Amino acid sequence: MTYSFLRLAAEALRGQTGWTPAWRNPEPKPDYDVLVVGGGGHGLATAYYLAREHGITNVAVLEKGWIGSGNAGRQHR
Ligand SMILES: Cc1cc2nc3c(=O)[nH]c(=O)nc-3n(C[C@H](O)[C@H](O)[C@H](O)COP(=O)(O)OP(=O)(O)OC[C@H]3O[C@@H](n4cnc5c(N)ncnc54)[C@H](O)[C@@H]3O)c2cc1C
């Protein structure tokens, strides 16, 4: 999927029905080096910086809703 101003405008007109998920939905692996509970800003940043700064990439972020569904996603409602 590509994102552009035109795409945003088209989706606004047709009720946001044409988007597809932007993330994978993989089966969980048998083990991880780190489990992060919560896919809000802090959880995602933790996973990102573990990978970028420490090379720890075998990380799972467990989210009970959808990514950013906590306070991170409430800020502009
Ligand atoms: C109305 C409002 C306006 C705000 N405005 C601003 C602002 O202008 N500027 C600013 O800097 N901050 C603002 N904040 C604060 C900011 O949103 C929070 O500080 C920030 O989002 C916290 O991030 P977080 O990752 O800790 O929590 P959250 O974003 O709440 O993420 C926690 C995640 O954990 C998940 N979770 C919880 N329990 C479990 C579980 N047992 N298993 C799996 N997943 C779980 C939740 O579903 C959620 O997605 C605002 C907050 C609110 C409510």
mmCIF file with all atom_site columns, C-alpha atoms and ligand atoms in Angstrom:
data_model
loop_
_atom_site.group_PDB
_atom_site.id
_atom_site.type_symbol
_atom_site.label_atom_id
_atom_site.label_alt_id
_atom_site.label_comp_id
_atom_site.label_asym_id
_atom_site.label_entity_id
_atom_site.label_seq_id
_atom_site.pdbx_PDB_ins_code
_atom_site.Cartn_x
_atom_site.Cartn_y
_atom_site.Cartn_z
_atom_site.occupancy
_atom_site.B_iso_or_equiv
_atom_site.pdbx_formal_charge
_atom_site.auth_seq_id
_atom_site.auth_comp_id
_atom_site.auth_asym_id
_atom_site.auth_atom_id
_atom_site.pdbx_PDB_model_num
ATOM   1   C CA  . MET A 1 1  ? 0.000   0.000   0.000  1.00 0.00 ? 1  MET A CA  1
ATOM   2   C CA  . THR A 1 2  ? 1.246   3.465   -0.814 1.00 0.00 ? 2  THR A CA  1
ATOM   3   C CA  . TYR A 1 3  ? 0.358   6.535   1.176  1.00 0.00 ? 3  TYR A CA  1
ATOM   4   C CA  . SER A 1 4  ? -0.151  9.912   -0.423 1.00 0.00 ? 4  SER A CA  1
ATOM   5   C CA  . PHE A 1 5  ? -2.301  12.995  -0.069 1.00 0.00 ? 5  PHE A CA  1
ATOM   6   C CA  . LEU A 1 6  ? -4.507  11.751  -2.908 1.00 0.00 ? 6  LEU A CA  1
ATOM   7   C CA  . ARG A 1 7  ? -4.975  8.413   -1.177 1.00 0.00 ? 7  ARG A CA  1
ATOM   8   C CA  . LEU A 1 8  ? -5.878  10.122  2.099  1.00 0.00 ? 8  LEU A CA  1
ATOM   9   C CA  . ALA A 1 9  ? -8.416  12.315  0.325  1.00 0.00 ? 9  ALA A CA  1
ATOM   10  C CA  . ALA A 1 10 ? -9.938  9.357   -1.544 1.00 0.00 ? 10 ALA A CA  1
ATOM   11  C CA  . GLU A 1 11 ? -10.242 7.326   1.654  1.00 0.00 ? 11 GLU A CA  1
ATOM   12  C CA  . ALA A 1 12 ? -11.841 10.261  3.454  1.00 0.00 ? 12 ALA A CA  1
ATOM   13  C CA  . LEU A 1 13 ? -14.518 10.368  0.768  1.00 0.00 ? 13 LEU A CA  1
ATOM   14  C CA  . ARG A 1 14 ? -15.252 6.655   0.840  1.00 0.00 ? 14 ARG A CA  1
ATOM   15  C CA  . GLY A 1 15 ? -15.396 6.251   4.595  1.00 0.00 ? 15 GLY A CA  1
ATOM   16  C CA  . GLN A 1 16 ? -11.883 4.870   5.208  1.00 0.00 ? 16 GLN A CA  1
ATOM   17  C CA  . THR A 1 17 ? -12.879 1.455   3.825  1.00 0.00 ? 17 THR A CA  1
ATOM   18  C CA  . GLY A 1 18 ? -9.937  0.846   1.479  1.00 0.00 ? 18 GLY A CA  1
ATOM   19  C CA  . TRP A 1 19 ? -7.053  0.589   3.918  1.00 0.00 ? 19 TRP A CA  1
ATOM   20  C CA  . THR A 1 20 ? -5.289  -2.703  4.496  1.00 0.00 ? 20 THR A CA  1
ATOM   21  C CA  . PRO A 1 21 ? -3.279  -3.589  7.619  1.00 0.00 ? 21 PRO A CA  1
ATOM   22  C CA  . ALA A 1 22 ? 0.196   -2.074  7.544  1.00 0.00 ? 22 ALA A CA  1
ATOM   23  C CA  . TRP A 1 23 ? 1.733   -4.741  9.772  1.00 0.00 ? 23 TRP A CA  1
ATOM   24  C CA  . ARG A 1 24 ? 2.363   -8.459  9.633  1.00 0.00 ? 24 ARG A CA  1
ATOM   25  C CA  . ASN A 1 25 ? 0.358   -10.920 11.687 1.00 0.00 ? 25 ASN A CA  1
ATOM   26  C CA  . PRO A 1 26 ? 2.950   -13.645 12.357 1.00 0.00 ? 26 PRO A CA  1
ATOM   27  C CA  . GLU A 1 27 ? 2.582   -16.695 14.545 1.00 0.00 ? 27 GLU A CA  1
ATOM   28  C CA  . PRO A 1 28 ? 4.354   -16.160 17.891 1.00 0.00 ? 28 PRO A CA  1
ATOM   29  C CA  . LYS A 1 29 ? 7.822   -17.707 18.120 1.00 0.00 ? 29 LYS A CA  1
ATOM   30  C CA  . PRO A 1 30 ? 8.615   -20.278 20.847 1.00 0.00 ? 30 PRO A CA  1
ATOM   31  C CA  . ASP A 1 31 ? 10.832  -17.818 22.710 1.00 0.00 ? 31 ASP A CA  1
ATOM   32  C CA  . TYR A 1 32 ? 11.975  -14.228 22.810 1.00 0.00 ? 32 TYR A CA  1
ATOM   33  C CA  . ASP A 1 33 ? 14.830  -12.368 24.492 1.00 0.00 ? 33 ASP A CA  1
ATOM   34  C CA  . VAL A 1 34 ? 12.474  -9.580  25.574 1.00 0.00 ? 34 VAL A CA  1
ATOM   35  C CA  . LEU A 1 35 ? 8.695   -9.324  25.919 1.00 0.00 ? 35 LEU A CA  1
ATOM   36  C CA  . VAL A 1 36 ? 7.257   -5.824  26.002 1.00 0.00 ? 36 VAL A CA  1
ATOM   37  C CA  . VAL A 1 37 ? 3.689   -5.592  27.284 1.00 0.00 ? 37 VAL A CA  1
ATOM   38  C CA  . GLY A 1 38 ? 1.762   -2.794  25.607 1.00 0.00 ? 38 GLY A CA  1
ATOM   39  C CA  . GLY A 1 39 ? 2.092   -1.369  22.115 1.00 0.00 ? 39 GLY A CA  1
ATOM   40  C CA  . GLY A 1 40 ? 1.773   2.277   23.035 1.00 0.00 ? 40 GLY A CA  1
ATOM   41  C CA  . GLY A 1 41 ? 4.469   4.870   22.524 1.00 0.00 ? 41 GLY A CA  1
ATOM   42  C CA  . HIS A 1 42 ? 6.598   3.581   25.369 1.00 0.00 ? 42 HIS A CA  1
ATOM   43  C CA  . GLY A 1 43 ? 6.368   -0.083  24.375 1.00 0.00 ? 43 GLY A CA  1
ATOM   44  C CA  . LEU A 1 44 ? 7.117   0.564   20.724 1.00 0.00 ? 44 LEU A CA  1
ATOM   45  C CA  . ALA A 1 45 ? 9.978   2.914   21.595 1.00 0.00 ? 45 ALA A CA  1
ATOM   46  C CA  . THR A 1 46 ? 11.404  0.304   23.948 1.00 0.00 ? 46 THR A CA  1
ATOM   47  C CA  . ALA A 1 47 ? 11.376  -2.309  21.185 1.00 0.00 ? 47 ALA A CA  1
ATOM   48  C CA  . TYR A 1 48 ? 12.804  0.133   18.656 1.00 0.00 ? 48 TYR A CA  1
ATOM   49  C CA  . TYR A 1 49 ? 15.688  1.294   20.854 1.00 0.00 ? 49 TYR A CA  1
ATOM   50  C CA  . LEU A 1 50 ? 16.484  -2.221  22.038 1.00 0.00 ? 50 LEU A CA  1
ATOM   51  C CA  . ALA A 1 51 ? 17.046  -3.070  18.370 1.00 0.00 ? 51 ALA A CA  1
ATOM   52  C CA  . ARG A 1 52 ? 18.727  0.149   17.296 1.00 0.00 ? 52 ARG A CA  1
ATOM   53  C CA  . GLU A 1 53 ? 20.940  0.854   20.295 1.00 0.00 ? 53 GLU A CA  1
ATOM   54  C CA  . HIS A 1 54 ? 21.555  -2.626  21.657 1.00 0.00 ? 54 HIS A CA  1
ATOM   55  C CA  . GLY A 1 55 ? 21.107  -4.983  18.718 1.00 0.00 ? 55 GLY A CA  1
ATOM   56  C CA  . ILE A 1 56 ? 18.408  -6.927  20.567 1.00 0.00 ? 56 ILE A CA  1
ATOM   57  C CA  . THR A 1 57 ? 15.963  -7.820  17.822 1.00 0.00 ? 57 THR A CA  1
ATOM   58  C CA  . ASN A 1 58 ? 14.315  -10.975 19.168 1.00 0.00 ? 58 ASN A CA  1
ATOM   59  C CA  . VAL A 1 59 ? 11.617  -8.892  20.832 1.00 0.00 ? 59 VAL A CA  1
ATOM   60  C CA  . ALA A 1 60 ? 7.841   -9.314  20.998 1.00 0.00 ? 60 ALA A CA  1
ATOM   61  C CA  . VAL A 1 61 ? 5.473   -6.449  21.710 1.00 0.00 ? 61 VAL A CA  1
ATOM   62  C CA  . LEU A 1 62 ? 2.224   -7.803  23.153 1.00 0.00 ? 62 LEU A CA  1
ATOM   63  C CA  . GLU A 1 63 ? -0.750  -5.525  22.598 1.00 0.00 ? 63 GLU A CA  1
ATOM   64  C CA  . LYS A 1 64 ? -4.220  -6.378  23.854 1.00 0.00 ? 64 LYS A CA  1
ATOM   65  C CA  . GLY A 1 65 ? -5.955  -4.003  21.434 1.00 0.00 ? 65 GLY A CA  1
ATOM   66  C CA  . TRP A 1 66 ? -4.404  -2.433  18.406 1.00 0.00 ? 66 TRP A CA  1
ATOM   67  C CA  . ILE A 1 67 ? -1.130  -0.556  18.166 1.00 0.00 ? 67 ILE A CA  1
ATOM   68  C CA  . GLY A 1 68 ? -1.563  2.849   19.758 1.00 0.00 ? 68 GLY A CA  1
ATOM   69  C CA  . SER A 1 69 ? -4.993  2.007   21.155 1.00 0.00 ? 69 SER A CA  1
ATOM   70  C CA  . GLY A 1 70 ? -4.137  3.288   24.621 1.00 0.00 ? 70 GLY A CA  1
ATOM   71  C CA  . ASN A 1 71 ? -3.519  6.868   25.641 1.00 0.00 ? 71 ASN A CA  1
ATOM   72  C CA  . ALA A 1 72 ? -1.154  7.345   22.696 1.00 0.00 ? 72 ALA A CA  1
ATOM   73  C CA  . GLY A 1 73 ? -4.121  7.111   20.339 1.00 0.00 ? 73 GLY A CA  1
ATOM   74  C CA  . ARG A 1 74 ? -6.475  9.235   22.407 1.00 0.00 ? 74 ARG A CA  1
ATOM   75  C CA  . GLN A 1 75 ? -4.639  12.492  22.192 1.00 0.00 ? 75 GLN A CA  1
ATOM   76  C CA  . HIS A 1 76 ? -6.454  13.957  19.206 1.00 0.00 ? 76 HIS A CA  1
ATOM   77  C CA  . ARG A 1 77 ? -9.976  12.676  19.702 1.00 0.00 ? 77 ARG A CA  1
HETATM 78  C C1  . LIG B 2 .  ? -6.597  12.815  26.365 1.00 0.00 ? 1  LIG B C1  1
HETATM 79  C C2  . LIG B 2 .  ? -5.086  12.716  26.443 1.00 0.00 ? 1  LIG B C2  1
HETATM 80  C C3  . LIG B 2 .  ? -4.319  13.697  25.848 1.00 0.00 ? 1  LIG B C3  1
HETATM 81  C C4  . LIG B 2 .  ? -2.919  13.631  25.916 1.00 0.00 ? 1  LIG B C4  1
HETATM 82  N N1  . LIG B 2 .  ? -2.178  14.612  25.295 1.00 0.00 ? 1  LIG B N1  1
HETATM 83  C C5  . LIG B 2 .  ? -0.846  14.534  25.294 1.00 0.00 ? 1  LIG B C5  1
HETATM 84  C C6  . LIG B 2 .  ? -0.068  15.511  24.614 1.00 0.00 ? 1  LIG B C6  1
HETATM 85  O O1  . LIG B 2 .  ? -0.587  16.452  24.013 1.00 0.00 ? 1  LIG B O1  1
HETATM 86  N N2  . LIG B 2 .  ? 1.296   15.395  24.655 1.00 0.00 ? 1  LIG B N2  1
HETATM 87  C C7  . LIG B 2 .  ? 1.900   14.378  25.331 1.00 0.00 ? 1  LIG B C7  1
HETATM 88  O O2  . LIG B 2 .  ? 3.143   14.318  25.330 1.00 0.00 ? 1  LIG B O2  1
HETATM 89  N N3  . LIG B 2 .  ? 1.193   13.447  25.977 1.00 0.00 ? 1  LIG B N3  1
HETATM 90  C C8  . LIG B 2 .  ? -0.148  13.504  25.998 1.00 0.00 ? 1  LIG B C8  1
HETATM 91  N N4  . LIG B 2 .  ? -0.888  12.557  26.656 1.00 0.00 ? 1  LIG B N4  1
HETATM 92  C C9  . LIG B 2 .  ? -0.167  11.543  27.410 1.00 0.00 ? 1  LIG B C9  1
HETATM 93  C C10 . LIG B 2 .  ? 0.326   10.449  26.491 1.00 0.00 ? 1  LIG B C10 1
HETATM 94  O O3  . LIG B 2 .  ? -0.727  10.027  25.645 1.00 0.00 ? 1  LIG B O3  1
HETATM 95  C C11 . LIG B 2 .  ? 0.788   9.303   27.355 1.00 0.00 ? 1  LIG B C11 1
HETATM 96  O O4  . LIG B 2 .  ? 1.741   9.748   28.272 1.00 0.00 ? 1  LIG B O4  1
HETATM 97  C C12 . LIG B 2 .  ? 1.417   8.229   26.498 1.00 0.00 ? 1  LIG B C12 1
HETATM 98  O O5  . LIG B 2 .  ? 0.544   7.858   25.449 1.00 0.00 ? 1  LIG B O5  1
HETATM 99  C C13 . LIG B 2 .  ? 1.704   7.043   27.361 1.00 0.00 ? 1  LIG B C13 1
HETATM 100 O O6  . LIG B 2 .  ? 2.227   6.059   26.520 1.00 0.00 ? 1  LIG B O6  1
HETATM 101 P P1  . LIG B 2 .  ? 2.301   4.596   27.012 1.00 0.00 ? 1  LIG B P1  1
HETATM 102 O O7  . LIG B 2 .  ? 2.946   3.800   25.899 1.00 0.00 ? 1  LIG B O7  1
HETATM 103 O O8  . LIG B 2 .  ? 2.934   4.509   28.361 1.00 0.00 ? 1  LIG B O8  1
HETATM 104 O O9  . LIG B 2 .  ? 0.792   4.176   27.258 1.00 0.00 ? 1  LIG B O9  1
HETATM 105 P P2  . LIG B 2 .  ? -0.373  3.872   26.224 1.00 0.00 ? 1  LIG B P2  1
HETATM 106 O O10 . LIG B 2 .  ? -0.292  4.706   24.990 1.00 0.00 ? 1  LIG B O10 1
HETATM 107 O O11 . LIG B 2 .  ? -1.636  3.941   27.032 1.00 0.00 ? 1  LIG B O11 1
HETATM 108 O O12 . LIG B 2 .  ? -0.080  2.376   25.769 1.00 0.00 ? 1  LIG B O12 1
HETATM 109 C C14 . LIG B 2 .  ? -0.256  1.285   26.618 1.00 0.00 ? 1  LIG B C14 1
HETATM 110 C C15 . LIG B 2 .  ? -0.693  0.116   25.752 1.00 0.00 ? 1  LIG B C15 1
HETATM 111 O O13 . LIG B 2 .  ? -0.671  -1.070  26.528 1.00 0.00 ? 1  LIG B O13 1
HETATM 112 C C16 . LIG B 2 .  ? -1.774  -1.857  26.166 1.00 0.00 ? 1  LIG B C16 1
HETATM 113 N N5  . LIG B 2 .  ? -2.017  -2.761  27.288 1.00 0.00 ? 1  LIG B N5  1
HETATM 114 C C17 . LIG B 2 .  ? -2.447  -2.452  28.530 1.00 0.00 ? 1  LIG B C17 1
HETATM 115 N N6  . LIG B 2 .  ? -2.533  -3.538  29.288 1.00 0.00 ? 1  LIG B N6  1
HETATM 116 C C18 . LIG B 2 .  ? -2.144  -4.572  28.516 1.00 0.00 ? 1  LIG B C18 1
HETATM 117 C C19 . LIG B 2 .  ? -2.016  -5.968  28.746 1.00 0.00 ? 1  LIG B C19 1
HETATM 118 N N7  . LIG B 2 .  ? -2.309  -6.522  29.941 1.00 0.00 ? 1  LIG B N7  1
HETATM 119 N N8  . LIG B 2 .  ? -1.600  -6.764  27.721 1.00 0.00 ? 1  LIG B N8  1
HETATM 120 C C20 . LIG B 2 .  ? -1.310  -6.217  26.512 1.00 0.00 ? 1  LIG B C20 1
HETATM 121 N N9  . LIG B 2 .  ? -1.397  -4.910  26.233 1.00 0.00 ? 1  LIG B N9  1
HETATM 122 C C21 . LIG B 2 .  ? -1.815  -4.092  27.236 1.00 0.00 ? 1  LIG B C21 1
HETATM 123 C C22 . LIG B 2 .  ? -2.886  -0.864  25.898 1.00 0.00 ? 1  LIG B C22 1
HETATM 124 O O14 . LIG B 2 .  ? -3.874  -1.420  25.044 1.00 0.00 ? 1  LIG B O14 1
HETATM 125 C C23 . LIG B 2 .  ? -2.111  0.270   25.208 1.00 0.00 ? 1  LIG B C23 1
HETATM 126 O O15 . LIG B 2 .  ? -2.098  0.170   23.804 1.00 0.00 ? 1  LIG B O15 1
HETATM 127 C C24 . LIG B 2 .  ? -2.282  12.576  26.597 1.00 0.00 ? 1  LIG B C24 1
HETATM 128 C C25 . LIG B 2 .  ? -3.064  11.570  27.200 1.00 0.00 ? 1  LIG B C25 1
HETATM 129 C C26 . LIG B 2 .  ? -4.447  11.630  27.120 1.00 0.00 ? 1  LIG B C26 1
HETATM 130 C C27 . LIG B 2 .  ? -5.282  10.532  27.754 1.00 0.00 ? 1  LIG B C27 1
#
